[in-house]
Structures are given as structure tokens and as C-alpha cells.
Short mmCIF file of N, CA and C and ligand atoms in Angstrom, two decimals:
data_model
loop_
_atom_site.label_atom_id
_atom_site.label_comp_id
_atom_site.label_asym_id
_atom_site.label_seq_id
_atom_site.Cartn_x
_atom_site.Cartn_y
_atom_site.Cartn_z
N MET A 10 -33.04 -35.12 20.78
CA MET A 10 -33.61 -34.26 19.66
C MET A 10 -32.76 -34.22 18.64
N GLY A 11 -33.01 -34.54 17.49
CA GLY A 11 -32.47 -34.66 16.44
C GLY A 11 -32.81 -33.50 15.19
N PHE A 12 -32.13 -33.75 14.42
CA PHE A 12 -32.29 -32.45 13.16
C PHE A 12 -32.04 -33.18 11.90
N HIS A 13 -32.25 -32.27 10.68
CA HIS A 13 -32.33 -32.81 9.36
C HIS A 13 -31.15 -31.68 8.97
N HIS A 14 -30.08 -32.55 8.18
CA HIS A 14 -29.30 -31.71 7.54
C HIS A 14 -29.76 -31.65 6.16
N PRO A 15 -29.51 -30.17 5.51
CA PRO A 15 -30.02 -29.95 4.30
C PRO A 15 -29.35 -30.95 3.30
N ALA A 16 -30.01 -31.28 2.15
CA ALA A 16 -29.62 -31.96 1.26
C ALA A 16 -29.11 -31.27 -0.03
N LEU A 17 -28.34 -31.87 -1.04
CA LEU A 17 -28.19 -31.00 -1.96
C LEU A 17 -28.42 -32.10 -3.18
N ILE A 18 -29.17 -31.27 -3.77
CA ILE A 18 -29.99 -32.23 -5.11
C ILE A 18 -29.59 -31.24 -6.46
N CYS A 19 -29.29 -31.70 -7.50
CA CYS A 19 -29.60 -31.09 -8.56
C CYS A 19 -30.53 -30.80 -9.22
N LEU A 20 -31.22 -29.74 -10.36
CA LEU A 20 -32.20 -29.62 -10.67
C LEU A 20 -33.04 -30.83 -11.48
N ASN A 21 -32.13 -31.77 -12.04
CA ASN A 21 -32.92 -33.02 -12.69
C ASN A 21 -32.93 -33.89 -11.35
N GLY A 22 -32.86 -33.68 -10.00
CA GLY A 22 -33.23 -34.71 -8.99
C GLY A 22 -32.17 -35.76 -8.65
N HIS A 23 -30.97 -35.50 -8.97
CA HIS A 23 -30.00 -36.31 -8.91
C HIS A 23 -29.31 -36.02 -7.22
N VAL A 24 -29.18 -36.72 -6.16
CA VAL A 24 -28.90 -36.35 -5.12
C VAL A 24 -27.51 -36.26 -4.82
N ILE A 25 -27.15 -35.02 -4.51
CA ILE A 25 -25.44 -35.08 -4.72
C ILE A 25 -25.00 -35.17 -3.33
N THR A 26 -25.47 -34.63 -2.06
CA THR A 26 -25.36 -35.41 -0.83
C THR A 26 -26.19 -35.16 0.09
N THR A 27 -26.60 -36.03 1.26
CA THR A 27 -27.68 -35.91 1.97
C THR A 27 -27.28 -35.03 3.33
N ASN A 28 -25.87 -34.59 3.33
CA ASN A 28 -25.71 -33.94 4.37
C ASN A 28 -24.77 -32.85 3.77
N ALA A 29 -25.44 -31.46 3.65
CA ALA A 29 -24.68 -30.30 2.69
C ALA A 29 -23.99 -29.46 3.83
N ASP A 30 -24.13 -29.83 4.87
CA ASP A 30 -23.56 -28.91 6.12
C ASP A 30 -21.85 -29.26 5.89
N ASN A 31 -21.61 -30.68 5.48
CA ASN A 31 -20.36 -30.86 5.14
C ASN A 31 -19.95 -30.47 3.67
N SER A 32 -19.16 -29.28 3.65
CA SER A 32 -18.85 -28.56 2.40
C SER A 32 -17.77 -29.46 1.62
N SER A 33 -17.14 -30.74 2.05
CA SER A 33 -16.35 -31.66 1.33
C SER A 33 -17.19 -32.30 0.32
N PHE A 34 -18.46 -32.32 0.54
CA PHE A 34 -19.41 -33.10 -0.37
C PHE A 34 -20.18 -32.19 -1.23
N THR A 35 -20.24 -30.76 -1.18
CA THR A 35 -20.91 -29.95 -1.88
C THR A 35 -20.22 -29.55 -3.11
N THR A 36 -20.97 -29.38 -4.24
CA THR A 36 -20.61 -29.18 -5.75
C THR A 36 -21.51 -27.98 -5.95
N PRO A 37 -21.19 -26.98 -6.96
CA PRO A 37 -22.23 -26.10 -7.30
C PRO A 37 -22.94 -26.68 -8.62
N TYR A 38 -22.39 -27.53 -9.01
CA TYR A 38 -23.01 -28.12 -10.20
C TYR A 38 -23.02 -29.96 -10.12
N CYS A 39 -23.84 -30.64 -10.60
CA CYS A 39 -24.12 -32.21 -10.71
C CYS A 39 -23.22 -32.47 -11.47
N SER A 40 -22.42 -33.79 -11.13
CA SER A 40 -21.36 -34.35 -11.78
C SER A 40 -21.76 -35.48 -12.60
N LYS A 41 -23.21 -35.72 -12.61
CA LYS A 41 -24.05 -36.59 -13.65
C LYS A 41 -24.64 -35.94 -14.92
N CYS A 42 -24.96 -34.57 -14.61
CA CYS A 42 -25.74 -34.14 -15.64
C CYS A 42 -25.42 -32.68 -15.79
N GLY A 43 -24.55 -32.04 -15.04
CA GLY A 43 -24.16 -30.66 -15.41
C GLY A 43 -24.97 -29.43 -14.75
N LYS A 44 -26.07 -30.06 -14.07
CA LYS A 44 -27.28 -28.81 -13.65
C LYS A 44 -26.83 -28.21 -12.39
N LYS A 45 -27.30 -27.13 -12.13
CA LYS A 45 -27.17 -26.62 -10.87
C LYS A 45 -27.50 -27.62 -9.78
N THR A 46 -26.86 -27.15 -8.53
CA THR A 46 -27.46 -27.63 -7.43
C THR A 46 -27.97 -27.11 -6.46
N ILE A 47 -29.04 -27.52 -5.77
CA ILE A 47 -29.76 -26.53 -4.45
C ILE A 47 -29.85 -27.48 -3.51
N SER A 48 -29.95 -26.59 -2.15
CA SER A 48 -30.02 -27.36 -1.32
C SER A 48 -31.45 -26.71 -0.35
N SER A 49 -32.02 -25.68 -1.06
CA SER A 49 -33.22 -25.32 -0.32
C SER A 49 -34.34 -25.26 -1.57
N CYS A 50 -35.85 -24.90 -1.07
CA CYS A 50 -36.59 -24.88 -2.04
C CYS A 50 -36.82 -23.50 -2.83
N PRO A 51 -36.84 -23.62 -4.26
CA PRO A 51 -36.29 -22.29 -4.78
C PRO A 51 -37.97 -21.36 -4.44
N ASN A 52 -38.84 -22.23 -4.10
CA ASN A 52 -40.15 -21.41 -3.96
C ASN A 52 -40.01 -20.77 -2.32
N CYS A 53 -39.88 -21.59 -1.34
CA CYS A 53 -39.95 -21.13 -0.11
C CYS A 53 -38.61 -20.83 0.77
N GLN A 54 -37.94 -21.39 0.03
CA GLN A 54 -36.32 -21.04 0.72
C GLN A 54 -35.84 -22.17 1.97
N HIS A 55 -37.14 -22.98 2.24
CA HIS A 55 -36.79 -23.81 3.35
C HIS A 55 -35.78 -25.03 2.93
N GLN A 56 -34.87 -25.28 4.00
CA GLN A 56 -34.00 -26.41 3.36
C GLN A 56 -34.73 -27.66 2.95
N ILE A 57 -34.14 -28.29 1.98
CA ILE A 57 -34.52 -29.44 1.54
C ILE A 57 -33.77 -30.65 2.70
N ASP A 58 -34.97 -31.21 3.70
CA ASP A 58 -34.48 -31.99 4.47
C ASP A 58 -33.56 -33.29 3.78
N GLY A 59 -32.50 -33.51 4.73
CA GLY A 59 -31.56 -34.67 4.25
C GLY A 59 -31.33 -35.55 5.25
N LYS A 60 -30.39 -35.98 5.42
CA LYS A 60 -29.82 -36.66 6.86
C LYS A 60 -30.58 -36.41 8.04
N TYR A 61 -30.96 -37.36 8.88
CA TYR A 61 -31.49 -37.01 9.89
C TYR A 61 -30.50 -37.48 11.04
N GLU A 62 -30.25 -36.52 11.98
CA GLU A 62 -28.96 -36.86 12.93
C GLU A 62 -29.51 -36.38 14.32
N VAL A 63 -29.15 -37.64 15.12
CA VAL A 63 -29.78 -37.09 16.53
C VAL A 63 -28.38 -36.75 17.32
N GLN A 64 -28.50 -35.46 18.07
CA GLN A 64 -27.42 -35.05 18.68
C GLN A 64 -27.00 -35.97 19.74
N GLY A 65 -25.46 -36.05 19.97
CA GLY A 65 -24.87 -36.81 20.65
C GLY A 65 -24.53 -38.30 20.39
N ILE A 66 -25.37 -38.58 19.22
CA ILE A 66 -25.02 -39.83 18.58
C ILE A 66 -23.92 -40.03 17.25
N LEU A 67 -22.83 -40.43 17.66
CA LEU A 67 -22.11 -40.44 16.24
C LEU A 67 -22.56 -41.51 15.24
N ASP A 68 -22.85 -41.14 14.21
CA ASP A 68 -23.44 -41.98 13.09
C ASP A 68 -22.86 -41.96 11.84
N LEU A 69 -22.12 -43.04 11.63
CA LEU A 69 -21.38 -43.03 10.39
C LEU A 69 -21.82 -43.71 9.13
N THR A 70 -23.13 -44.13 9.82
CA THR A 70 -23.66 -44.96 7.98
C THR A 70 -24.27 -43.89 6.90
N GLY A 71 -24.17 -44.36 5.74
CA GLY A 71 -24.40 -43.68 5.07
C GLY A 71 -26.14 -43.44 5.12
N TYR A 72 -26.93 -42.70 4.26
CA TYR A 72 -28.11 -42.40 4.33
C TYR A 72 -28.59 -42.09 2.85
N ASP A 73 -29.14 -42.88 2.54
CA ASP A 73 -29.83 -43.25 0.86
C ASP A 73 -31.03 -42.24 1.00
N MET A 74 -31.08 -41.56 0.15
CA MET A 74 -32.52 -40.76 -0.04
C MET A 74 -32.77 -40.54 -1.63
N THR A 75 -34.02 -40.54 -1.96
CA THR A 75 -34.52 -40.32 -3.51
C THR A 75 -34.94 -38.86 -3.33
N ALA A 76 -34.79 -37.89 -4.37
CA ALA A 76 -35.07 -36.60 -4.32
C ALA A 76 -36.70 -36.63 -3.94
N PRO A 77 -37.23 -35.91 -3.04
CA PRO A 77 -38.56 -35.91 -2.82
C PRO A 77 -39.44 -34.88 -3.88
N ALA A 78 -40.55 -35.26 -4.27
CA ALA A 78 -41.62 -34.95 -4.98
C ALA A 78 -41.76 -33.41 -4.92
N PHE A 79 -42.34 -33.21 -3.87
CA PHE A 79 -42.75 -31.95 -3.14
C PHE A 79 -42.26 -31.45 -2.22
N CYS A 80 -42.21 -30.08 -1.92
CA CYS A 80 -41.79 -29.63 -0.78
C CYS A 80 -42.62 -29.59 0.42
N PRO A 81 -42.38 -30.19 1.42
CA PRO A 81 -43.29 -30.36 2.45
C PRO A 81 -43.52 -29.09 3.20
N TYR A 82 -42.91 -28.23 2.95
CA TYR A 82 -43.15 -26.59 3.72
C TYR A 82 -43.87 -25.78 2.76
N CYS A 83 -44.04 -25.82 1.59
CA CYS A 83 -44.85 -25.02 0.92
C CYS A 83 -45.70 -25.73 -0.13
N GLY A 84 -45.58 -27.09 -0.48
CA GLY A 84 -46.65 -27.92 -1.34
C GLY A 84 -46.38 -27.60 -2.59
N LYS A 85 -45.28 -27.00 -3.07
CA LYS A 85 -44.84 -26.80 -4.67
C LYS A 85 -43.88 -28.04 -5.03
N PRO A 86 -44.13 -28.18 -6.37
CA PRO A 86 -43.22 -29.33 -6.68
C PRO A 86 -41.98 -28.82 -6.93
N TYR A 87 -40.93 -29.71 -6.55
CA TYR A 87 -39.58 -29.25 -6.50
C TYR A 87 -39.09 -29.10 -8.25
N PRO A 88 -38.03 -28.66 -8.51
CA PRO A 88 -37.86 -28.11 -9.89
C PRO A 88 -37.68 -29.41 -10.69
N TRP A 89 -37.09 -30.82 -10.11
CA TRP A 89 -36.99 -31.97 -10.67
C TRP A 89 -38.33 -32.45 -11.02
N THR A 90 -39.03 -32.28 -10.10
CA THR A 90 -40.84 -32.82 -10.40
C THR A 90 -41.45 -32.16 -11.45
N GLN A 91 -41.33 -30.67 -11.42
CA GLN A 91 -41.73 -30.21 -12.54
C GLN A 91 -40.99 -30.37 -13.99
N LEU A 92 -39.98 -30.60 -13.95
CA LEU A 92 -39.18 -31.04 -15.23
C LEU A 92 -39.63 -32.10 -15.92
N ALA A 93 -39.82 -33.10 -14.79
CA ALA A 93 -40.15 -34.67 -15.19
C ALA A 93 -41.89 -34.45 -15.82
N ILE A 94 -42.54 -33.90 -14.93
CA ILE A 94 -44.12 -33.41 -15.41
C ILE A 94 -44.07 -32.77 -16.81
N ASP A 95 -43.43 -31.78 -17.26
CA ASP A 95 -43.25 -31.34 -18.25
C ASP A 95 -42.56 -32.19 -19.64
N ALA A 96 -41.66 -33.09 -19.06
CA ALA A 96 -41.06 -34.09 -20.15
C ALA A 96 -42.34 -34.95 -20.19
N ALA A 97 -42.83 -35.71 -19.34
CA ALA A 97 -43.99 -36.45 -19.86
C ALA A 97 -44.97 -35.87 -20.68
N ILE A 98 -45.44 -34.71 -20.45
CA ILE A 98 -46.32 -34.03 -21.21
C ILE A 98 -46.10 -33.99 -22.54
N ALA A 99 -44.71 -33.35 -22.61
CA ALA A 99 -44.41 -32.98 -23.90
C ALA A 99 -44.41 -34.72 -24.86
N ILE A 100 -43.96 -35.67 -24.11
CA ILE A 100 -43.70 -36.96 -25.00
C ILE A 100 -45.29 -36.85 -25.21
N ILE A 101 -46.31 -37.15 -24.45
CA ILE A 101 -47.56 -37.46 -24.84
C ILE A 101 -47.97 -36.09 -26.13
N ASN A 102 -47.70 -35.23 -26.01
CA ASN A 102 -47.95 -34.08 -26.63
C ASN A 102 -47.56 -34.54 -28.29
N GLU A 103 -46.47 -35.27 -28.29
CA GLU A 103 -45.94 -35.65 -29.77
C GLU A 103 -46.45 -36.97 -30.22
N THR A 104 -47.54 -37.71 -29.66
CA THR A 104 -48.15 -38.98 -29.97
C THR A 104 -49.15 -38.74 -31.11
N ASP A 105 -48.85 -38.87 -32.05
CA ASP A 105 -49.95 -38.63 -33.25
C ASP A 105 -51.13 -39.56 -32.91
N ASN A 106 -51.18 -40.92 -32.58
CA ASN A 106 -52.64 -41.51 -32.51
C ASN A 106 -53.30 -41.09 -31.26
N LEU A 107 -52.94 -40.11 -30.35
CA LEU A 107 -54.06 -39.63 -29.12
C LEU A 107 -54.69 -38.31 -29.58
N THR A 108 -55.76 -38.13 -29.17
CA THR A 108 -56.90 -37.12 -29.69
C THR A 108 -56.16 -35.94 -28.39
N GLU A 109 -56.91 -34.79 -29.04
CA GLU A 109 -56.62 -33.65 -27.83
C GLU A 109 -57.11 -34.10 -26.53
N SER A 110 -58.31 -34.58 -26.57
CA SER A 110 -58.82 -34.57 -25.04
C SER A 110 -58.12 -35.58 -24.31
N ASP A 111 -57.48 -36.82 -25.16
CA ASP A 111 -56.31 -37.69 -24.31
C ASP A 111 -55.36 -37.02 -23.87
N LYS A 112 -54.63 -35.84 -24.90
CA LYS A 112 -53.48 -35.31 -24.19
C LYS A 112 -54.05 -34.20 -22.88
N THR A 113 -55.31 -33.98 -22.83
CA THR A 113 -55.75 -33.19 -21.89
C THR A 113 -56.11 -33.81 -20.65
N THR A 114 -56.69 -35.02 -21.20
CA THR A 114 -56.86 -35.82 -19.81
C THR A 114 -55.15 -36.38 -19.08
N PHE A 115 -54.43 -36.39 -19.75
CA PHE A 115 -53.18 -36.93 -19.31
C PHE A 115 -52.52 -35.44 -18.59
N SER A 116 -52.29 -34.27 -18.96
CA SER A 116 -51.71 -33.21 -17.97
C SER A 116 -52.59 -32.89 -16.90
N ASP A 117 -53.90 -33.33 -17.09
CA ASP A 117 -54.87 -32.79 -15.99
C ASP A 117 -54.65 -33.59 -14.66
N ASN A 118 -54.14 -35.00 -15.13
CA ASN A 118 -54.09 -35.80 -14.14
C ASN A 118 -52.80 -36.39 -13.39
N ILE A 119 -51.88 -35.69 -13.97
CA ILE A 119 -50.50 -36.21 -13.94
C ILE A 119 -50.05 -36.03 -12.30
N SER A 120 -50.37 -34.53 -11.93
CA SER A 120 -50.04 -34.54 -10.73
C SER A 120 -50.58 -35.21 -9.87
N ASP A 121 -51.74 -35.98 -10.00
CA ASP A 121 -52.26 -36.74 -8.99
C ASP A 121 -51.37 -38.36 -8.96
N ILE A 122 -50.90 -38.32 -10.00
CA ILE A 122 -49.95 -39.82 -9.65
C ILE A 122 -48.91 -39.75 -8.92
N LEU A 123 -48.45 -38.42 -8.62
CA LEU A 123 -47.04 -38.60 -7.98
C LEU A 123 -47.02 -38.63 -6.62
N SER A 124 -48.05 -38.68 -5.92
CA SER A 124 -48.32 -39.14 -4.32
C SER A 124 -49.62 -39.45 -4.35
N GLU A 125 -49.88 -40.41 -3.05
CA GLU A 125 -50.89 -40.86 -2.74
C GLU A 125 -51.77 -39.99 -2.22
N THR A 126 -53.10 -39.52 -2.98
CA THR A 126 -54.13 -38.64 -2.53
C THR A 126 -55.65 -39.45 -2.99
N PRO A 127 -56.63 -39.05 -2.17
CA PRO A 127 -57.77 -39.51 -2.66
C PRO A 127 -58.32 -39.80 -4.05
N LYS A 128 -57.24 -38.75 -5.10
CA LYS A 128 -57.67 -38.61 -6.41
C LYS A 128 -56.60 -39.63 -7.33
N THR A 129 -55.73 -40.41 -6.44
CA THR A 129 -54.84 -41.07 -7.21
C THR A 129 -55.03 -42.46 -7.93
N LYS A 130 -56.43 -42.93 -7.17
CA LYS A 130 -56.92 -44.13 -8.20
C LYS A 130 -57.46 -43.81 -9.46
N LEU A 131 -58.18 -42.64 -9.30
CA LEU A 131 -58.87 -42.30 -10.58
C LEU A 131 -57.95 -41.58 -11.48
N ALA A 132 -56.84 -40.98 -11.04
CA ALA A 132 -56.11 -40.33 -12.03
C ALA A 132 -54.96 -41.41 -12.73
N THR A 133 -54.99 -42.55 -12.03
CA THR A 133 -54.14 -43.81 -12.51
C THR A 133 -54.86 -44.38 -13.75
N ILE A 134 -56.11 -44.30 -13.26
CA ILE A 134 -57.18 -45.66 -14.39
C ILE A 134 -57.04 -44.42 -15.64
N ARG A 135 -57.19 -43.04 -15.39
CA ARG A 135 -57.16 -42.23 -16.69
C ARG A 135 -55.81 -42.25 -17.54
N ILE A 136 -54.83 -42.05 -16.61
CA ILE A 136 -53.49 -41.91 -17.28
C ILE A 136 -53.26 -43.37 -17.89
N ASN A 137 -53.42 -44.43 -17.12
CA ASN A 137 -53.28 -45.69 -18.08
C ASN A 137 -54.14 -46.11 -19.07
N LYS A 138 -55.44 -45.40 -19.18
CA LYS A 138 -56.22 -45.23 -20.50
C LYS A 138 -55.21 -44.95 -21.52
N VAL A 139 -54.62 -43.66 -21.52
CA VAL A 139 -54.06 -42.99 -22.43
C VAL A 139 -52.84 -43.53 -22.65
N LEU A 140 -52.28 -44.23 -21.73
CA LEU A 140 -51.02 -44.72 -22.27
C LEU A 140 -51.09 -45.93 -22.98
N LYS A 141 -52.16 -46.76 -22.53
CA LYS A 141 -52.46 -47.82 -23.55
C LYS A 141 -53.07 -47.82 -24.96
N LYS A 142 -53.21 -46.50 -25.17
CA LYS A 142 -53.77 -46.10 -26.64
C LYS A 142 -52.50 -45.47 -27.16
N ALA A 143 -51.77 -44.87 -26.24
CA ALA A 143 -50.56 -44.51 -26.86
C ALA A 143 -49.30 -45.50 -27.20
N GLY A 144 -49.52 -46.58 -26.74
CA GLY A 144 -48.52 -47.76 -26.98
C GLY A 144 -47.46 -47.96 -26.39
N SER A 145 -46.74 -49.12 -26.64
CA SER A 145 -45.44 -49.38 -25.67
C SER A 145 -44.55 -48.24 -25.71
N THR A 146 -43.92 -47.81 -26.86
CA THR A 146 -43.00 -46.89 -27.04
C THR A 146 -42.97 -45.67 -26.31
N ILE A 147 -44.27 -45.08 -26.52
CA ILE A 147 -44.66 -44.02 -25.81
C ILE A 147 -44.59 -44.48 -24.13
N THR A 148 -45.19 -45.28 -23.84
CA THR A 148 -45.37 -45.62 -22.50
C THR A 148 -43.75 -45.66 -21.92
N ALA A 149 -42.91 -46.51 -22.45
CA ALA A 149 -41.48 -46.45 -22.47
C ALA A 149 -40.80 -45.19 -21.75
N GLY A 150 -41.20 -44.43 -22.72
CA GLY A 150 -40.64 -42.85 -22.44
C GLY A 150 -41.15 -42.17 -21.27
N VAL A 151 -42.54 -42.54 -21.25
CA VAL A 151 -43.20 -41.89 -20.12
C VAL A 151 -42.81 -42.36 -18.63
N LYS A 152 -42.69 -43.75 -18.83
CA LYS A 152 -42.04 -44.44 -17.66
C LYS A 152 -40.38 -43.74 -17.21
N ASP A 153 -39.50 -43.64 -18.15
CA ASP A 153 -38.37 -43.13 -17.90
C ASP A 153 -38.35 -42.00 -17.20
N VAL A 154 -39.03 -41.06 -17.49
CA VAL A 154 -39.12 -39.85 -16.64
C VAL A 154 -40.14 -39.61 -15.47
N LEU A 155 -41.07 -40.36 -15.43
CA LEU A 155 -41.90 -40.44 -14.28
C LEU A 155 -41.54 -41.68 -12.97
N VAL A 156 -40.97 -42.64 -13.48
CA VAL A 156 -40.92 -43.71 -12.67
C VAL A 156 -40.13 -43.33 -11.00
N GLU A 157 -39.23 -42.45 -11.36
CA GLU A 157 -38.76 -41.88 -10.01
C GLU A 157 -39.42 -41.20 -9.16
N ILE A 158 -40.43 -40.72 -9.53
CA ILE A 158 -41.24 -39.47 -8.68
C ILE A 158 -42.62 -39.98 -8.76
N CYS A 159 -43.45 -41.17 -9.41
CA CYS A 159 -44.74 -41.55 -9.19
C CYS A 159 -44.85 -42.25 -7.79
N ALA A 160 -45.84 -42.31 -7.28
CA ALA A 160 -46.33 -43.17 -6.02
C ALA A 160 -45.99 -44.41 -6.64
N GLU A 161 -45.85 -45.40 -5.40
CA GLU A 161 -45.62 -46.86 -5.52
C GLU A 161 -46.62 -47.43 -6.22
N SER A 162 -48.05 -47.11 -5.70
CA SER A 162 -49.02 -47.82 -6.22
C SER A 162 -49.47 -47.60 -7.86
N VAL A 163 -48.89 -46.42 -7.98
CA VAL A 163 -49.05 -46.07 -9.36
C VAL A 163 -48.25 -46.82 -10.20
N LYS A 164 -46.80 -46.82 -9.62
CA LYS A 164 -45.77 -47.64 -10.55
C LYS A 164 -46.53 -48.96 -10.88
N ARG A 165 -47.07 -49.84 -9.58
CA ARG A 165 -47.32 -51.28 -10.06
C ARG A 165 -48.72 -51.29 -11.13
N VAL A 166 -49.28 -50.04 -11.53
CA VAL A 166 -50.43 -50.24 -12.33
C VAL A 166 -49.79 -49.98 -13.76
N LEU A 167 -49.08 -48.85 -13.78
CA LEU A 167 -48.66 -48.14 -15.02
C LEU A 167 -47.38 -48.74 -15.26
N PHE A 168 -46.57 -49.18 -14.62
CA PHE A 168 -45.05 -49.56 -15.47
C PHE A 168 -45.01 -50.82 -14.43
N PRO A 169 -45.75 -51.99 -14.65
CA PRO A 169 -45.39 -53.30 -13.91
C PRO A 169 -44.27 -53.79 -14.53
ZN1 ZN B 452 -27.90 -34.06 -12.24
ZN1 ZN B 453 -40.97 -24.80 -0.62
#
């Protein structure tokens, strides 16, 4: 039988440690950005699953993880996911050559490009149209905030 240690992640999505049970690795704030760190979902309080350990097996290998986008226990986006969504929408809203309808298309479809769902392909096509129209500077800005959290297939299309 194995179990997950809780991971400790800052509100911006930097992974501090994948084993928050070891208090020598835990800090109340992130050393990269200064944000508060959490080891459980703010919505449902379930721990954020980190390193998986099988009992009785001494495993000294490191364990790399990227911050998960959604809480698998309540389905809500984690704080860093919400921050990235908000930041991407803010960039698009500052773009002069987009219409209101382009901006609405972007914000309505953005949550479907974060993970693979039946709606991901359509959402990717729609977002891609908006980004093409917005131009390369805006696309680069959106890429910066979304590349870590969007689905692999989406990355290949939007940010090749
Ligand atoms: Zn941080
Ligand atoms: Zn949750």
C-alpha cells in the first residue's frame, strides 16, 4: 500500500516541496516570489498530493512535479490556475485590436484548454483565432502565463 505525501505549493504555483510531511522543507512563503504556500486545497481542504511513497520501501530519489491545475477532489481550479486564467484574460482585455466578442470568446473558452476534455479541440481553435488576431506580442504574453498549465495538445497548437 502506498500513499501520497502532501505537496507544498505557493499561490503562484511554484512547487516548494513534494513532501510537506518533512518540516525541514516547508516554509510559510515562497522563496521565488514571496507568496503564501499551501499544502491543501483552499476550497475542499483535501491535501495536494505530492510524492507517492510505498510503505516499507526506502526511496531516496527526488520527485519532480508541476503544480496540478485542478483539485481532483473538488474539481475547482487551484489558486495559481485561477491567477493564470485571470492574468491571461487581463492581457487580452488590454488588446486594442480585438472586439468585445473576441474577448468574450477568449474568456469563455480558456478553462477548456487547461485539460483534455471533449471541448478542448473547439476551444483551442477559438482561442487560436483570437491570438492570431491579437498578434505575436500578445500571444507571447499569454503564453508566459498559460504555458505551464494548459494541456499538452493545446500547447502544440497555440504555442509551437
Ligand atoms: Zn512562488
Ligand atoms: Zn479541492
